[in-house]
Coordinates of N, CA and C in Angstrom, one line a residue:
M86 N -4.5 -31.2 -40.2 CA -4.4 -29.6 -40.2 C -2.9 -30.0 -40.1
E87 N -2.3 -29.1 -41.3 CA -0.1 -28.6 -41.2 C -0.1 -28.3 -40.4
T88 N 1.3 -28.5 -40.1 CA 1.7 -28.0 -39.0 C 3.4 -27.4 -39.1
S89 N 3.5 -26.6 -39.1 CA 4.5 -26.1 -38.9 C 4.9 -25.0 -38.0
C90 N 6.5 -24.6 -37.6 CA 6.8 -24.2 -36.3 C 8.1 -23.2 -36.6
G91 N 8.2 -22.0 -36.4 CA 9.1 -20.9 -37.4 C 9.6 -19.7 -36.7
F92 N 10.3 -19.1 -36.5 CA 11.1 -17.5 -35.2 C 10.7 -16.3 -36.3
V93 N 10.2 -15.4 -35.4 CA 10.4 -14.4 -35.2 C 11.7 -14.0 -35.1
L94 N 12.6 -13.8 -35.5 CA 14.3 -13.4 -35.4 C 14.7 -12.3 -35.2
M95 N 15.5 -12.0 -34.0 CA 15.5 -10.3 -33.7 C 17.6 -11.2 -34.2
N96 N 18.4 -9.6 -34.4 CA 19.2 -9.3 -34.4 C 19.6 -8.2 -33.9
H97 N 20.0 -8.0 -32.8 CA 20.1 -6.6 -32.2 C 19.1 -6.0 -32.4
D98 N 19.1 -4.7 -33.6 CA 17.0 -4.3 -33.1 C 16.2 -4.3 -34.5
N99 N 17.0 -5.6 -35.4 CA 16.7 -6.1 -36.6 C 15.8 -7.5 -36.6
V100 N 15.1 -7.4 -37.8 CA 14.2 -8.6 -37.9 C 14.2 -9.2 -38.9
L101 N 14.8 -10.9 -39.1 CA 14.9 -11.3 -40.5 C 13.5 -12.0 -41.1
L102 N 13.7 -11.4 -41.9 CA 12.6 -11.6 -43.2 C 13.3 -12.9 -44.4
L103 N 12.4 -13.7 -45.2 CA 12.8 -14.8 -46.1 C 12.1 -14.0 -47.2
Q104 N 12.5 -14.2 -48.4 CA 11.4 -13.8 -49.9 C 11.3 -15.1 -50.3
Y105 N 9.9 -16.2 -50.7 CA 9.8 -16.8 -51.2 C 9.4 -16.8 -52.3
P106 N 9.6 -18.0 -53.5 CA 9.6 -18.0 -54.6 C 8.8 -17.3 -55.1
Q107 N 7.3 -17.4 -55.1 CA 6.0 -17.4 -55.2 C 6.0 -15.8 -55.4
G108 N 7.3 -15.2 -54.5 CA 7.7 -13.5 -54.3 C 7.2 -13.2 -53.1
H109 N 6.2 -14.2 -52.1 CA 5.7 -13.0 -50.5 C 6.7 -13.5 -50.1
W110 N 7.1 -11.8 -48.8 CA 7.9 -12.1 -47.8 C 7.5 -12.6 -46.1
S111 N 8.1 -13.3 -45.4 CA 7.7 -14.2 -44.4 C 9.0 -14.8 -43.3
F112 N 8.2 -15.2 -42.7 CA 9.7 -15.3 -41.0 C 10.0 -16.5 -41.6
P113 N 11.5 -17.5 -40.7 CA 11.4 -18.5 -41.8 C 10.6 -19.7 -40.6
K114 N 11.0 -20.3 -41.2 CA 9.7 -21.6 -40.2 C 9.7 -22.5 -41.3
G115 N 8.9 -24.0 -40.9 CA 9.5 -25.2 -41.6 C 7.9 -25.5 -40.9
H116 N 7.7 -27.2 -41.7 CA 7.0 -28.6 -40.9 C 7.6 -29.3 -40.6
V117 N 6.8 -29.4 -39.5 CA 7.5 -30.3 -38.1 C 7.0 -31.9 -38.9
E118 N 8.9 -32.3 -38.1 CA 9.2 -33.7 -38.6 C 8.2 -34.8 -37.8
D119 N 8.6 -35.4 -38.0 CA 8.0 -36.7 -36.3 C 9.2 -37.0 -35.3
G120 N 7.8 -37.2 -34.7 CA 9.3 -36.9 -33.2 C 9.7 -35.5 -32.8
E121 N 9.5 -34.5 -33.2 CA 10.3 -33.1 -33.2 C 9.8 -32.5 -32.7
D122 N 9.8 -31.7 -31.5 CA 8.8 -30.5 -30.7 C 9.0 -29.5 -30.8
H123 N 8.3 -28.6 -31.0 CA 8.4 -27.2 -31.5 C 9.5 -26.5 -31.9
H124 N 10.1 -26.0 -30.3 CA 11.6 -25.3 -30.4 C 12.4 -26.1 -31.3
T125 N 12.6 -27.7 -31.6 CA 14.0 -28.5 -32.9 C 13.1 -27.8 -34.1
T126 N 11.5 -28.1 -34.3 CA 11.9 -27.5 -35.5 C 11.8 -26.6 -36.1
A127 N 11.6 -26.0 -35.1 CA 12.2 -24.2 -35.6 C 13.2 -23.7 -35.7
R128 N 14.6 -24.6 -35.0 CA 15.6 -24.4 -34.9 C 15.9 -24.9 -35.9
R129 N 16.0 -26.1 -37.0 CA 16.1 -27.5 -37.7 C 16.0 -26.3 -38.4
E130 N 14.7 -25.8 -39.3 CA 13.9 -25.2 -40.0 C 14.2 -23.7 -40.2
L131 N 15.6 -23.7 -39.5 CA 16.1 -21.6 -39.6 C 17.7 -21.9 -40.1
K132 N 18.1 -23.0 -39.5 CA 19.3 -23.6 -39.7 C 19.4 -23.8 -41.8
E133 N 18.7 -24.7 -41.7 CA 18.3 -25.0 -43.5 C 18.0 -24.0 -43.9
E134 N 17.4 -23.0 -44.3 CA 16.7 -22.4 -44.2 C 17.5 -20.9 -44.5
T135 N 18.9 -20.9 -43.8 CA 19.4 -19.5 -43.4 C 21.2 -20.2 -43.5
G136 N 20.9 -21.0 -42.0 CA 22.8 -21.7 -42.0 C 23.2 -20.4 -40.5
I137 N 21.9 -20.3 -40.1 CA 21.8 -19.3 -38.3 C 21.3 -20.7 -37.4
S138 N 22.4 -20.9 -36.6 CA 22.2 -22.1 -35.8 C 22.0 -21.8 -33.9
K139 N 23.2 -20.7 -34.1 CA 23.1 -19.9 -32.5 C 21.9 -19.2 -32.3
V140 N 20.7 -19.8 -31.4 CA 19.2 -18.9 -31.8 C 19.0 -18.9 -30.1
R141 N 18.5 -17.2 -29.5 CA 18.5 -17.8 -28.1 C 16.7 -18.0 -27.7
I142 N 16.1 -18.6 -27.5 CA 14.7 -18.1 -28.1 C 14.2 -17.6 -26.6
I143 N 13.3 -16.8 -26.4 CA 13.1 -15.8 -25.7 C 11.9 -16.4 -25.1
S144 N 11.6 -17.2 -23.7 CA 10.5 -17.6 -23.0 C 9.2 -16.4 -22.5
G145 N 8.2 -16.6 -22.3 CA 7.0 -16.3 -22.5 C 6.3 -15.1 -23.8
W146 N 6.6 -15.6 -24.5 CA 6.1 -14.9 -26.1 C 6.0 -16.4 -26.8
Q147 N 4.2 -16.6 -27.3 CA 4.7 -17.9 -29.1 C 3.4 -17.4 -29.2
R148 N 3.2 -17.6 -30.0 CA 1.7 -17.1 -30.7 C 1.5 -18.6 -32.3
R149 N -0.1 -18.0 -31.8 CA -0.3 -19.1 -33.7 C -1.0 -18.9 -34.3
S150 N -0.8 -18.9 -36.0 CA -1.1 -18.5 -37.4 C -1.7 -19.8 -38.0
E151 N -3.6 -19.4 -38.0 CA -4.1 -20.3 -39.5 C -4.3 -19.7 -40.8
Y152 N -4.1 -20.6 -41.6 CA -4.3 -20.5 -42.9 C -4.9 -21.2 -43.4
T153 N -5.5 -20.8 -45.1 CA -5.9 -21.6 -45.8 C -4.9 -21.5 -46.8
Y154 N -4.1 -22.7 -47.4 CA -3.7 -22.4 -48.9 C -3.9 -23.5 -49.9
S155 N -3.9 -23.1 -51.3 CA -3.9 -24.1 -52.5 C -2.6 -25.1 -52.2
R156 N -3.0 -26.3 -52.9 CA -1.9 -27.2 -53.0 C -2.2 -28.0 -53.9
R157 N -1.8 -28.0 -55.1 CA -2.9 -28.4 -56.7 C -3.8 -28.3 -57.0
G158 N -4.3 -27.0 -56.7 CA -5.7 -27.4 -56.8 C -6.6 -27.3 -55.5
S159 N -5.9 -27.5 -54.9 CA -6.8 -27.9 -53.3 C -6.0 -27.0 -52.2
P160 N -7.6 -27.1 -51.4 CA -7.3 -26.5 -50.5 C -6.6 -26.9 -49.4
K161 N -5.6 -26.2 -48.5 CA -4.9 -26.9 -47.1 C -4.7 -26.4 -46.2
K162 N -5.4 -26.5 -44.7 CA -5.6 -25.6 -43.7 C -3.6 -25.9 -43.4
K163 N -3.4 -25.1 -42.6 CA -1.8 -24.7 -42.2 C -2.3 -23.8 -40.7
Q164 N -1.6 -24.1 -39.9 CA -1.1 -23.9 -38.7 C 0.6 -23.9 -38.6
V165 N 0.8 -22.1 -37.8 CA 2.3 -22.1 -37.8 C 2.4 -21.6 -36.2
H166 N 2.9 -22.2 -35.6 CA 3.1 -22.1 -34.3 C 5.1 -20.8 -34.0
W167 N 4.4 -19.6 -33.5 CA 5.5 -18.3 -33.8 C 6.6 -18.6 -32.5
Y168 N 7.5 -18.2 -32.6 CA 8.4 -18.2 -31.4 C 9.5 -17.0 -31.8
L169 N 9.7 -16.7 -30.8 CA 10.8 -14.9 -30.5 C 11.7 -15.6 -30.2
A170 N 13.2 -15.1 -30.8 CA 14.7 -15.1 -30.9 C 15.8 -14.2 -30.9
T171 N 16.3 -14.4 -30.4 CA 16.8 -13.6 -30.9 C 18.5 -14.2 -31.5
T172 N 18.8 -13.9 -32.1 CA 20.6 -14.2 -32.5 C 21.8 -13.0 -32.5
E173 N 23.3 -13.8 -32.6 CA 24.5 -12.4 -32.9 C 24.8 -13.2 -34.6
E174 N 24.7 -14.3 -34.6 CA 24.6 -14.2 -36.6 C 24.2 -13.5 -37.3
F175 N 24.7 -13.1 -37.8 CA 23.8 -11.6 -38.9 C 24.6 -12.1 -40.7
L176 N 25.2 -13.4 -40.8 CA 25.4 -14.1 -42.1 C 24.5 -15.2 -42.8
V177 N 23.8 -15.0 -43.6 CA 22.1 -15.7 -44.0 C 22.8 -16.6 -45.1
T178 N 22.8 -17.7 -44.9 CA 23.2 -18.5 -47.0 C 22.1 -19.3 -46.1
L179 N 21.4 -18.3 -47.7 CA 20.1 -18.9 -48.2 C 19.7 -20.4 -49.1
S180 N 18.4 -21.2 -48.8 CA 18.9 -22.1 -49.2 C 18.1 -22.5 -50.2
H181 N 17.5 -23.3 -51.4 CA 16.7 -23.1 -52.8 C 15.8 -23.3 -52.6
E182 N 14.7 -22.9 -50.7 CA 13.7 -22.6 -50.5 C 13.6 -21.2 -50.8
H183 N 14.7 -20.1 -50.9 CA 14.0 -18.8 -50.3 C 14.9 -18.4 -52.1
T184 N 14.7 -17.1 -51.8 CA 15.1 -16.2 -53.1 C 15.9 -15.1 -52.6
N185 N 15.6 -14.4 -51.3 CA 16.2 -13.4 -50.9 C 16.1 -13.2 -49.3
F186 N 17.1 -12.5 -49.0 CA 16.3 -12.2 -47.0 C 17.1 -11.0 -46.8
L187 N 16.5 -10.0 -45.8 CA 16.8 -9.3 -45.6 C 16.5 -8.8 -43.9
W188 N 17.0 -7.9 -43.1 CA 17.8 -7.8 -41.9 C 16.6 -6.4 -41.8
L189 N 15.7 -6.4 -41.1 CA 15.1 -4.8 -41.5 C 14.8 -4.2 -40.2
D190 N 14.8 -3.5 -39.7 CA 14.1 -2.6 -38.3 C 12.2 -3.2 -38.9
P191 N 12.1 -3.3 -37.0 CA 10.6 -3.5 -37.1 C 9.9 -2.5 -38.1
S192 N 9.9 -1.2 -37.9 CA 8.6 -0.7 -39.0 C 9.1 -1.2 -40.4
R193 N 10.3 -1.3 -40.8 CA 10.5 -1.2 -41.9 C 10.0 -2.7 -42.2
A194 N 9.9 -4.2 -41.6 CA 9.8 -4.8 -41.5 C 8.5 -5.2 -41.5
V195 N 7.4 -4.4 -40.8 CA 6.1 -4.6 -40.9 C 5.8 -4.3 -42.6
E196 N 5.7 -2.9 -42.8 CA 5.5 -2.5 -44.2 C 6.3 -4.4 -45.5
Q197 N 7.2 -5.0 -45.1 CA 8.0 -5.4 -46.2 C 7.2 -7.0 -45.6
L198 N 6.2 -7.3 -45.0 CA 5.9 -8.5 -45.0 C 4.6 -8.7 -46.0
T199 N 4.2 -9.5 -45.8 CA 2.8 -9.2 -47.5 C 2.1 -9.9 -46.4
F200 N 1.5 -10.7 -45.3 CA 0.8 -10.9 -45.2 C -0.1 -10.6 -43.8
D201 N -0.7 -10.0 -43.7 CA -1.5 -9.1 -42.3 C -1.3 -9.3 -41.1
Q202 N -1.7 -11.0 -41.2 CA -1.5 -12.2 -39.8 C -0.3 -11.8 -39.6
E203 N 1.2 -11.8 -39.9 CA 2.6 -11.7 -40.1 C 3.1 -10.8 -39.2
K204 N 2.3 -9.6 -39.9 CA 2.5 -8.2 -39.8 C 1.7 -7.9 -38.3
E205 N 0.9 -8.8 -37.7 CA 0.0 -8.3 -36.2 C 0.9 -9.4 -35.4
I206 N 1.8 -10.6 -36.3 CA 2.5 -11.6 -34.9 C 4.2 -10.3 -35.2
L207 N 4.4 -9.8 -35.6 CA 5.8 -9.0 -35.6 C 5.3 -8.0 -34.3
N208 N 4.0 -7.0 -34.3 CA 3.7 -5.7 -34.4 C 3.5 -6.8 -32.4
D209 N 3.0 -7.7 -32.2 CA 3.1 -7.7 -30.8 C 4.5 -8.6 -30.1
A210 N 5.2 -9.0 -31.6 CA 6.3 -9.7 -30.7 C 7.0 -7.9 -30.1
M211 N 7.1 -6.9 -30.6 CA 8.0 -6.0 -31.1 C 7.0 -5.0 -29.3
E212 N 6.0 -5.6 -29.0 CA 5.5 -5.0 -27.5 C 5.8 -5.9 -26.8
F213 N 6.1 -6.8 -27.1 CA 6.5 -7.8 -25.9 C 8.0 -7.6 -25.1
I214 N 8.8 -7.1 -26.5 CA 10.1 -6.7 -26.2 C 10.0 -5.6 -25.7
D215 N 9.1 -4.3 -25.8 CA 9.5 -3.2 -25.3 C 8.7 -3.5 -23.6
Q216 N 7.9 -4.0 -23.5 CA 7.2 -4.4 -21.8 C 8.5 -4.8 -21.6
A217 N 9.3 -6.5 -21.6 CA 10.0 -6.4 -21.4 C 11.4 -5.4 -20.6
R218 N 11.8 -4.4 -22.3 CA 12.9 -3.5 -21.4 C 12.2 -2.2 -20.6
S219 N 11.3 -2.7 -20.2 CA 10.3 -1.2 -18.9 C 10.6 -1.8 -17.9
V220 N 10.7 -3.2 -17.5 CA 10.3 -3.5 -16.4 C 11.8 -3.3 -15.3

């Protein structure tokens, strides 16, 4: 099974979404390279895809999603380990892997996300943040 790691990345009260060439909107993520732990992968991919390098990972929240996609006509299983992080950086420098980006408030981000599984992940992350703020 292919493994990727990524961030639900917050800048104050906004979430970063990236648009892929196929048209779908998602969070920044990418494949684990040999010898990397999940946080290192997520940080590296974020920097490669957006130019953002200064993030603070929020401990206590992580999720995993699984799906099957088609590569060259063959089904491939993939798992993505998601982590919640914040940044003060707002400027995004897109890599060639993406066509657009948006910083959106969470309710608009849920509407913009393409896949239901990622909408659930964002809603779960926002519940975690709301609970942490109320303590």
